[in-house]
GROMACS .gro file of C-alpha atoms in nm:
model
  410
    1MET     CA    1   3.468  -5.280   4.041
    2ALA     CA    2   3.169  -5.276   3.870
    3ALA     CA    3   2.779  -5.207   3.987
    4ALA     CA    4   2.689  -5.425   4.262
    5HIS     CA    5   2.357  -5.613   4.303
    6ILE     CA    6   2.084  -5.397   4.516
    7PRO     CA    7   1.993  -5.669   4.844
    8ASN     CA    8   1.640  -5.817   4.881
    9LEU     CA    9   1.426  -5.525   4.883
   10LEU     CA   10   1.111  -5.725   5.091
   11THR     CA   11   1.282  -5.860   5.309
   12SER     CA   12   3.194  -5.182   6.883
   13ARG     CA   13   3.568  -5.055   6.962
   14ASN     CA   14   3.761  -5.241   7.186
   15ALA     CA   15   3.890  -5.036   7.501
   16ARG     CA   16   4.206  -4.911   7.491
   17PRO     CA   17   4.576  -4.965   7.655
   18GLN     CA   18   4.622  -4.712   7.925
   19GLY     CA   19   4.944  -4.534   7.842
   20ARG     CA   20   5.180  -4.601   8.231
   21GLY     CA   21   5.503  -4.363   8.285
   22ARG     CA   22   5.629  -4.141   8.150
   23GLY     CA   23   5.742  -4.242   7.755
   24ARG     CA   24   5.430  -4.208   7.502
   25ASN     CA   25   5.181  -4.063   7.717
   26SER     CA   26   4.793  -4.158   7.634
   27ARG     CA   27   4.743  -3.839   7.378
   28GLU     CA   28   5.018  -3.931   7.177
   29LEU     CA   29   4.902  -4.312   7.197
   30ASP     CA   30   4.519  -4.165   7.055
   31ASN     CA   31   4.651  -4.012   6.786
   32ASP     CA   32   4.835  -4.301   6.659
   33GLU     CA   33   4.522  -4.513   6.737
   34ARG     CA   34   4.337  -4.294   6.522
   35GLU     CA   35   4.541  -4.279   6.252
   36GLU     CA   36   4.480  -4.660   6.288
   37GLU     CA   37   4.186  -4.755   6.265
   38LEU     CA   38   4.109  -4.483   6.004
   39GLU     CA   39   4.370  -4.677   5.757
   40SER     CA   40   4.193  -4.993   5.880
   41SER     CA   41   3.805  -4.823   5.804
   42ARG     CA   42   3.989  -4.731   5.435
   43ALA     CA   43   4.145  -5.074   5.350
   44ARG     CA   44   3.793  -5.237   5.464
   45LYS     CA   45   3.605  -5.026   5.271
   46ASP     CA   46   3.826  -5.040   4.975
   47LYS     CA   47   3.811  -5.451   4.974
   48ILE     CA   48   3.448  -5.405   4.970
   49VAL     CA   49   3.491  -5.139   4.619
   50GLN     CA   50   3.654  -5.421   4.479
   51GLY     CA   51   3.464  -5.736   4.553
   52THR     CA   52   3.171  -5.586   4.414
   53ASP     CA   53   3.326  -5.742   4.024
   54ASN     CA   54   3.260  -6.070   4.195
   55ASP     CA   55   2.875  -5.995   4.189
   56ALA     CA   56   2.900  -5.872   3.855
   57ASN     CA   57   3.094  -6.115   3.719
   58VAL     CA   58   2.839  -6.391   3.887
   59SER     CA   59   2.528  -6.176   3.711
   60ARG     CA   60   2.732  -6.198   3.356
   61MET     CA   61   2.767  -6.535   3.394
   62SER     CA   62   2.434  -6.673   3.546
   63ALA     CA   63   2.271  -6.452   3.260
   64VAL     CA   64   2.495  -6.584   3.021
   65GLU     CA   65   2.338  -6.967   3.128
   66VAL     CA   66   2.037  -6.882   3.142
   67GLY     CA   67   2.095  -6.710   2.715
   68TYR     CA   68   2.041  -6.383   2.707
   69LEU     CA   69   2.451  -6.237   2.622
   70HIS     CA   70   2.753  -6.510   2.461
   71ASP     CA   71   3.038  -6.454   2.703
   72PRO     CA   72   3.217  -6.771   2.630
   73TYR     CA   73   3.522  -6.582   2.800
   74ALA     CA   74   3.276  -6.503   3.149
   75LYS     CA   75   3.353  -6.803   3.353
   76LEU     CA   76   3.722  -6.762   3.290
   77PHE     CA   77   3.707  -6.491   3.554
   78ALA     CA   78   3.530  -6.685   3.796
   79THR     CA   79   3.627  -6.660   4.129
   80VAL     CA   80   3.318  -6.802   4.317
   81GLY     CA   81   3.109  -7.104   4.196
   82GLN     CA   82   2.786  -7.043   3.940
   83GLN     CA   83   2.449  -6.880   4.076
   84ARG     CA   84   2.134  -6.854   3.892
   85ARG     CA   85   2.022  -6.470   3.963
   86PHE     CA   86   1.676  -6.404   3.988
   87PRO     CA   87   1.568  -6.314   3.620
   88ILE     CA   88   1.507  -5.917   3.728
   89ILE     CA   89   1.907  -5.921   3.758
   90ASN     CA   90   2.016  -6.111   3.388
   91ARG     CA   91   1.724  -5.837   3.213
   92GLY     CA   92   1.891  -5.569   3.394
   93THR     CA   93   2.261  -5.721   3.340
   94TYR     CA   94   2.141  -5.772   2.951
   95VAL     CA   95   2.045  -5.487   2.877
   96ARG     CA   96   2.314  -5.278   3.046
   97THR     CA   97   2.515  -5.545   2.928
   98ARG     CA   98   2.411  -5.477   2.536
   99ALA     CA   99   2.391  -5.077   2.506
  100ILE     CA  100   2.698  -4.978   2.660
  101ASP     CA  101   2.823  -5.295   2.405
  102LYS     CA  102   2.653  -5.094   2.098
  103LEU     CA  103   2.843  -4.717   2.232
  104VAL     CA  104   3.170  -4.907   2.215
  105GLU     CA  105   3.101  -5.118   1.849
  106GLU     CA  106   2.957  -4.838   1.702
  107PHE     CA  107   3.229  -4.572   1.853
  108LEU     CA  108   3.560  -4.836   1.718
  109TYR     CA  109   3.418  -4.883   1.379
  110SER     CA  110   3.305  -4.604   1.228
  111ARG     CA  111   3.510  -4.371   1.014
  112GLY     CA  112   3.697  -4.642   0.911
  113PRO     CA  113   3.971  -4.806   1.025
  114THR     CA  114   4.170  -4.628   1.225
  115ARG     CA  115   4.349  -4.671   1.526
  116LYS     CA  116   4.047  -4.630   1.853
  117GLN     CA  117   4.161  -4.626   2.211
  118VAL     CA  118   3.961  -4.729   2.529
  119ILE     CA  119   4.011  -4.688   2.843
  120SER     CA  120   3.794  -4.872   3.041
  121LEU     CA  121   3.818  -4.760   3.424
  122GLY     CA  122   3.751  -5.022   3.704
  123ALA     CA  123   3.771  -5.329   3.448
  124GLY     CA  124   3.786  -5.567   3.679
  125SER     CA  125   3.654  -5.917   3.542
  126ASP     CA  126   3.475  -5.763   3.232
  127THR     CA  127   3.546  -5.927   2.939
  128ARG     CA  128   3.477  -5.688   2.640
  129TYR     CA  129   3.843  -5.678   2.530
  130PHE     CA  130   3.868  -6.036   2.426
  131ARG     CA  131   3.427  -6.055   2.290
  132LEU     CA  132   3.570  -5.708   2.053
  133MET     CA  133   3.912  -5.980   1.944
  134SER     CA  134   3.734  -6.275   1.878
  135ARG     CA  135   3.483  -6.124   1.637
  136GLU     CA  136   3.526  -6.208   1.253
  137GLN     CA  137   3.630  -5.855   1.213
  138PRO     CA  138   3.807  -5.785   1.556
  139PRO     CA  139   3.877  -5.370   1.595
  140ASN     CA  140   4.174  -5.192   1.556
  141VAL     CA  141   4.226  -5.069   1.867
  142LEU     CA  142   4.428  -5.017   2.226
  143TYR     CA  143   4.297  -5.189   2.514
  144HIS     CA  144   4.391  -5.010   2.837
  145GLU     CA  145   4.193  -5.150   3.170
  146LEU     CA  146   4.266  -4.979   3.533
  147ASP     CA  147   4.161  -5.158   3.817
  148PHE     CA  148   4.276  -5.132   4.203
  149PRO     CA  149   4.599  -5.439   4.126
  150VAL     CA  150   4.430  -5.644   4.384
  151ASN     CA  151   4.250  -5.712   4.063
  152THR     CA  152   4.426  -5.671   3.821
  153ALA     CA  153   4.641  -5.977   3.993
  154LEU     CA  154   4.401  -6.181   3.937
  155LYS     CA  155   4.279  -6.122   3.605
  156ILE     CA  156   4.628  -6.114   3.500
  157ALA     CA  157   4.694  -6.495   3.638
  158THR     CA  158   4.366  -6.604   3.502
  159ILE     CA  159   4.493  -6.501   3.096
  160GLN     CA  160   4.870  -6.600   3.145
  161LYS     CA  161   4.686  -6.967   3.221
  162THR     CA  162   4.428  -6.947   2.963
  163PRO     CA  163   4.530  -7.036   2.575
  164SER     CA  164   4.194  -6.870   2.440
  165LEU     CA  165   4.244  -6.571   2.629
  166ARG     CA  166   4.659  -6.520   2.557
  167SER     CA  167   4.548  -6.614   2.192
  168HIS     CA  168   4.404  -6.283   2.143
  169ILE     CA  169   4.668  -6.009   2.291
  170ASP     CA  170   5.007  -5.908   2.089
  171ASP     CA  171   5.346  -6.045   2.082
  172PRO     CA  172   5.573  -5.969   2.250
  173PHE     CA  173   5.353  -5.990   2.554
  174SER     CA  174   5.497  -5.913   2.888
  175VAL     CA  175   5.405  -5.900   3.280
  176LEU     CA  176   5.593  -5.681   3.567
  177SER     CA  177   5.790  -5.865   3.814
  178THR     CA  178   5.525  -5.757   4.023
  179ASP     CA  179   5.229  -5.984   3.917
  180ILE     CA  180   4.965  -5.629   3.863
  181GLU     CA  181   5.067  -5.495   3.539
  182LEU     CA  182   5.033  -5.656   3.205
  183HIS     CA  183   5.153  -5.501   2.871
  184ALA     CA  184   5.139  -5.594   2.474
  185PRO     CA  185   5.077  -5.370   2.158
  186ASN     CA  186   4.704  -5.419   2.187
  187TYR     CA  187   4.608  -5.435   2.502
  188HIS     CA  188   4.725  -5.322   2.870
  189ILE     CA  189   4.646  -5.346   3.215
  190HIS     CA  190   4.734  -5.079   3.490
  191ALA     CA  191   4.755  -5.146   3.865
  192ILE     CA  192   4.627  -4.839   3.986
  193ASP     CA  193   4.403  -4.624   4.207
  194LEU     CA  194   4.194  -4.396   4.060
  195ARG     CA  195   4.193  -4.184   4.382
  196THR     CA  196   4.533  -4.058   4.283
  197LEU     CA  197   4.477  -3.876   3.980
  198ASP     CA  198   4.246  -3.577   4.184
  199ARG     CA  199   4.497  -3.354   4.364
  200ALA     CA  200   4.312  -3.369   4.672
  201TYR     CA  201   4.376  -3.684   4.704
  202GLY     CA  202   4.753  -3.722   4.742
  203GLN     CA  203   5.065  -3.677   4.496
  204PRO     CA  204   4.947  -3.692   4.147
  205VAL     CA  205   5.029  -3.957   3.881
  206GLY     CA  206   5.144  -3.802   3.609
  207PRO     CA  207   5.189  -3.974   3.230
  208GLY     CA  208   5.453  -4.121   3.288
  209LYS     CA  209   5.257  -4.383   3.521
  210LEU     CA  210   5.050  -4.419   3.219
  211GLY     CA  211   5.292  -4.390   2.987
  212HIS     CA  212   5.086  -4.652   2.748
  213ILE     CA  213   4.773  -4.375   2.654
  214ASP     CA  214   4.902  -4.271   2.250
  215PRO     CA  215   4.738  -3.864   2.349
  216ALA     CA  216   4.701  -3.862   1.970
  217LEU     CA  217   4.447  -4.221   1.893
  218PRO     CA  218   4.010  -4.101   1.907
  219THR     CA  219   4.006  -4.230   2.276
  220LEU     CA  220   3.686  -4.366   2.456
  221LEU     CA  221   3.657  -4.374   2.837
  222VAL     CA  222   3.467  -4.661   2.946
  223SER     CA  223   3.286  -4.658   3.301
  224GLU     CA  224   3.108  -4.930   3.409
  225CYS     CA  225   2.980  -4.832   3.771
  226CYS     CA  226   3.388  -4.767   3.872
  227LEU     CA  227   3.359  -4.342   3.941
  228THR     CA  228   3.015  -4.425   4.135
  229TYR     CA  229   3.230  -4.510   4.408
  230LEU     CA  230   3.416  -4.233   4.444
  231ALA     CA  231   3.412  -3.878   4.620
  232PRO     CA  232   3.258  -3.627   4.320
  233ASP     CA  233   3.585  -3.417   4.290
  234THR     CA  234   3.754  -3.682   4.277
  235ALA     CA  235   3.539  -3.880   4.002
  236ASP     CA  236   3.569  -3.498   3.839
  237ALA     CA  237   3.902  -3.517   3.854
  238VAL     CA  238   4.005  -3.908   3.694
  239ILE     CA  239   3.761  -3.795   3.354
  240LYS     CA  240   3.968  -3.401   3.312
  241HIS     CA  241   4.310  -3.581   3.382
  242PHE     CA  242   4.243  -3.764   3.118
  243VAL     CA  243   4.098  -3.557   2.835
  244GLY     CA  244   4.355  -3.266   2.991
  245ILE     CA  245   4.622  -3.536   2.838
  246LEU     CA  246   4.486  -3.599   2.555
  247SER     CA  247   4.527  -3.375   2.270
  248LEU     CA  248   4.341  -3.157   2.191
  249SER     CA  249   4.289  -3.217   1.818
  250THR     CA  250   4.201  -3.599   1.953
  251PRO     CA  251   3.841  -3.678   1.973
  252VAL     CA  252   3.726  -3.822   2.306
  253ALA     CA  253   3.421  -3.995   2.395
  254LEU     CA  254   3.284  -4.122   2.739
  255VAL     CA  255   3.054  -4.366   2.869
  256LEU     CA  256   2.917  -4.376   3.165
  257TYR     CA  257   2.668  -4.632   3.365
  258GLU     CA  258   2.593  -4.473   3.676
  259PRO     CA  259   2.262  -4.518   3.945
  260ILE     CA  260   2.015  -4.258   3.957
  261ASN     CA  261   1.721  -4.150   4.134
  262PRO     CA  262   1.779  -4.146   4.511
  263PHE     CA  263   1.527  -3.976   4.591
  264ASP     CA  264   1.207  -4.115   4.574
  265SER     CA  265   1.069  -4.424   4.770
  266PHE     CA  266   1.181  -4.677   4.586
  267GLY     CA  267   1.556  -4.485   4.584
  268LYS     CA  268   1.606  -4.421   4.917
  269VAL     CA  269   1.543  -4.771   5.003
  270MET     CA  270   1.754  -4.909   4.704
  271ILE     CA  271   2.058  -4.723   4.854
  272ALA     CA  272   1.976  -4.827   5.254
  273ASN     CA  273   2.021  -5.159   5.145
  274LEU     CA  274   2.363  -5.065   4.956
  275ALA     CA  275   2.458  -4.876   5.301
  276ALA     CA  276   2.419  -5.156   5.471
  277ARG     CA  277   2.648  -5.323   5.266
  278GLY     CA  278   2.872  -5.089   5.289
  279ILE     CA  279   2.821  -5.010   4.931
  280VAL     CA  280   2.812  -4.629   4.904
  281MET     CA  281   2.756  -4.522   4.578
  282GLN     CA  282   2.895  -4.071   4.613
  283THR     CA  283   2.820  -3.965   4.353
  284ILE     CA  284   2.442  -4.106   4.285
  285GLN     CA  285   2.354  -3.713   4.529
  286LYS     CA  286   2.543  -3.475   4.295
  287TYR     CA  287   2.441  -3.642   3.970
  288HIS     CA  288   2.101  -3.790   4.067
  289SER     CA  289   1.915  -3.794   3.719
  290LEU     CA  290   1.914  -3.780   3.359
  291ASP     CA  291   1.943  -3.370   3.354
  292THR     CA  292   2.195  -3.398   3.581
  293GLN     CA  293   2.404  -3.627   3.417
  294LYS     CA  294   2.361  -3.477   3.092
  295GLU     CA  295   2.455  -3.141   3.277
  296ARG     CA  296   2.768  -3.346   3.401
  297LEU     CA  297   2.873  -3.460   3.010
  298TRP     CA  298   2.892  -3.060   2.934
  299ASN     CA  299   3.073  -2.947   3.166
  300TYR     CA  300   3.350  -3.254   3.095
  301GLY     CA  301   3.351  -3.100   2.766
  302PHE     CA  302   3.157  -3.371   2.568
  303VAL     CA  303   2.995  -3.103   2.395
  304ASN     CA  304   2.956  -3.232   2.067
  305GLY     CA  305   2.664  -3.489   2.109
  306GLY     CA  306   2.581  -3.773   2.359
  307GLY     CA  307   2.236  -3.838   2.605
  308ALA     CA  308   2.126  -4.032   2.895
  309GLU     CA  309   1.905  -4.284   2.914
  310ASP     CA  310   1.748  -4.501   3.191
  311ILE     CA  311   1.749  -4.864   3.112
  312ASP     CA  312   1.395  -4.900   3.073
  313PHE     CA  313   1.395  -4.631   2.812
  314LEU     CA  314   1.739  -4.868   2.676
  315TYR     CA  315   1.485  -5.186   2.705
  316HIS     CA  316   1.184  -5.028   2.560
  317GLU     CA  317   1.373  -4.802   2.210
  318TRP     CA  318   1.666  -5.009   2.122
  319VAL     CA  319   1.565  -5.390   2.166
  320ASP     CA  320   1.354  -5.471   1.907
  321ALA     CA  321   1.041  -5.659   1.920
  322ARG     CA  322   1.275  -6.028   1.791
  323GLU     CA  323   1.438  -5.988   2.022
  324LYS     CA  324   1.250  -5.908   2.355
  325ALA     CA  325   1.029  -6.228   2.183
  326ARG     CA  326   1.327  -6.420   2.250
  327ILE     CA  327   1.490  -6.290   2.571
  328GLY     CA  328   1.110  -6.310   2.709
  329LYS     CA  329   1.117  -6.702   2.615
  330LEU     CA  330   1.443  -6.735   2.825
  331GLU     CA  331   1.268  -6.734   3.164
  332MET     CA  332   0.944  -6.668   3.390
  333LEU     CA  333   0.956  -6.289   3.502
  334ASP     CA  334   0.731  -6.259   3.814
  335GLU     CA  335   0.902  -5.987   3.924
  336VAL     CA  336   0.754  -5.743   3.604
  337GLU     CA  337   0.679  -5.395   3.883
  338GLU     CA  338   1.014  -5.443   3.992
  339LEU     CA  339   1.180  -5.458   3.717
  340ASN     CA  340   1.059  -5.099   3.544
  341LEU     CA  341   1.069  -4.943   3.855
  342LEU     CA  342   1.469  -5.046   3.898
  343ALA     CA  343   1.534  -5.010   3.577
  344LYS     CA  344   1.438  -4.607   3.618
  345HIS     CA  345   1.748  -4.541   3.911
  346TYR     CA  346   1.992  -4.704   3.662
  347CYS     CA  347   2.137  -4.542   3.364
  348VAL     CA  348   2.346  -4.496   3.066
  349ALA     CA  349   2.491  -4.169   2.982
  350TRP     CA  350   2.701  -4.107   2.698
  351GLY     CA  351   2.949  -3.812   2.505
  352PHE     CA  352   3.140  -3.675   2.272
  353ARG     CA  353   3.428  -3.418   2.196
  354GLU     CA  354   3.547  -3.379   1.868
  355GLY     CA  355   3.877  -3.293   1.815
  356LYS     CA  356   3.988  -2.892   1.808
  357GLN     CA  357   4.084  -2.919   1.404
  358THR     CA  358   3.830  -3.116   1.298
  359GLN     CA  359   3.569  -2.896   1.462
  360GLU     CA  360   3.718  -2.639   1.290
  361ALA     CA  361   3.727  -2.782   0.980
  362GLU     CA  362   3.318  -2.938   0.978
  363GLY     CA  363   3.264  -2.589   1.130
  364THR     CA  364   3.108  -2.811   1.413
  365THR     CA  365   2.790  -2.562   1.536
  366GLU     CA  366   2.641  -2.846   1.805
  367GLY     CA  367   2.553  -2.749   2.175
  368LYS     CA  368   2.412  -2.803   2.475
  369ASP     CA  369   2.094  -2.845   2.307
  370GLU     CA  370   2.212  -3.100   2.181
  371ILE     CA  371   2.392  -3.345   2.454
  372LYS     CA  372   2.073  -3.323   2.592
  373GLY     CA  373   1.955  -3.535   2.356
  374ASP     CA  374   1.679  -3.391   2.153
  375GLY     CA  375   1.811  -3.629   1.885
  376LYS     CA  376   1.921  -3.275   1.630
  377GLY     CA  377   2.258  -3.299   1.609
  378THR     CA  378   2.434  -3.448   1.330
  379SER     CA  379   2.785  -3.644   1.523
  380THR     CA  380   2.845  -3.975   1.532
  381TRP     CA  381   2.725  -4.026   1.898
  382ASN     CA  382   2.422  -3.807   1.944
  383ARG     CA  383   2.237  -3.981   1.665
  384TRP     CA  384   2.364  -4.233   1.867
  385ARG     CA  385   2.068  -4.222   2.128
  386ALA     CA  386   1.811  -4.302   1.909
  387LEU     CA  387   1.890  -4.673   1.753
  388PRO     CA  388   1.603  -4.897   1.802
  389GLY     CA  389   1.650  -5.240   1.717
  390THR     CA  390   2.015  -5.233   1.699
  391LEU     CA  391   2.064  -5.504   1.940
  392GLU     CA  392   2.154  -5.820   1.823
  393ALA     CA  393   2.060  -6.200   1.930
  394PRO     CA  394   2.350  -6.450   2.072
  395SER     CA  395   2.357  -6.800   2.011
  396VAL     CA  396   2.108  -6.953   2.317
  397ARG     CA  397   2.223  -7.190   2.510
  398GLU     CA  398   2.029  -7.521   2.539
  399ASP     CA  399   2.167  -7.651   2.891
  400LEU     CA  400   2.050  -7.423   3.124
  401PRO     CA  401   2.040  -7.475   3.494
  402SER     CA  402   1.785  -7.553   3.753
  403SER     CA  403   1.892  -7.394   4.086
  404LEU     CA  404   1.837  -7.052   4.148
  405ALA     CA  405   1.987  -6.796   4.332
  406GLY     CA  406   2.094  -6.439   4.384
  407ASN     CA  407   1.954  -6.104   4.435
  408TYR     CA  408   1.864  -5.753   4.307
  409TRP     CA  409   2.060  -5.581   4.042
  410GLY     CA  410   2.401  -5.635   4.022
   0.00000   0.00000   0.00000
């Protein structure tokens, strides 16, 4: 479940059968029909959200083909043919991917070779695990991916038939008989509807369902436009669930990528066009700005460092001049004004909580101002806000496609 692209900004119920006789009366029949209609509506909405992963993967493959990113695994998970996105989409995909990569890598490689844990929510066809494990010095990580069963089944089927993916997963390697979950010593794919983690939604999922999660490992939660599809209370319940099953002495961090600023004219058009496709980003009304995203992190308990910045800031401050020059030569970008507008309507937010024992040992005193990103905190997570010039250049492809297809940001 990943970010859907924004559509181009320029551009009856069936009759109900009548009940007869003295069997089931018409009111009972109407109640059944309404229940079926409700279930059908839920299924349609879920299918739309599940399908956004295809949009994200097409955008990722486009950015790779043009030369923005190096990712040999993206095309392996493709369920649709290669499509060349517009430059405005490729640029946004690049900044979003590299910024989140930087935060994830900093978390995994900080504080020495201690094993860390990553829990990726709504991971879909995301390739981050395989890219990490193909590095010259792969991290010591226990990596979890969670998504709807329909998405996990597709990913597992691809892994099973692809040696270059399978080689990065430690033995013993097991797949459930239903082909929707995969478990290995360093990598787990969990088939789960995240809404079931919210007690208000239904029967809550206990730790046993996700029993491969280690409550003692320093843990990073990642949501790349996943939680935004949930009701705000449910999204909050998901984060609180994972924070709650970790030990109080366990450091835990969160990275979010989400849309913001829905109330200005551009934001209203953006939301309306997505809604026309059946895509509703439910958290954007509550967490509508950088400040509300920071407040959100504080309320989750990430009080020892963090920040939130829009994609425009991340491009200008985290990408150095040499890298800007490199990607500037990849393709002509005419929609500069539109890019700047769109870049101010998506953000990356991150927060960190030291383990209780660590805080007491170090005498941690960071407070709410640090999570608002003033750059004065002492934690590793807080200083990431001011890391300009750290996005490394990937290898550049020479065989670039000439066709242009696609729409607004994905």
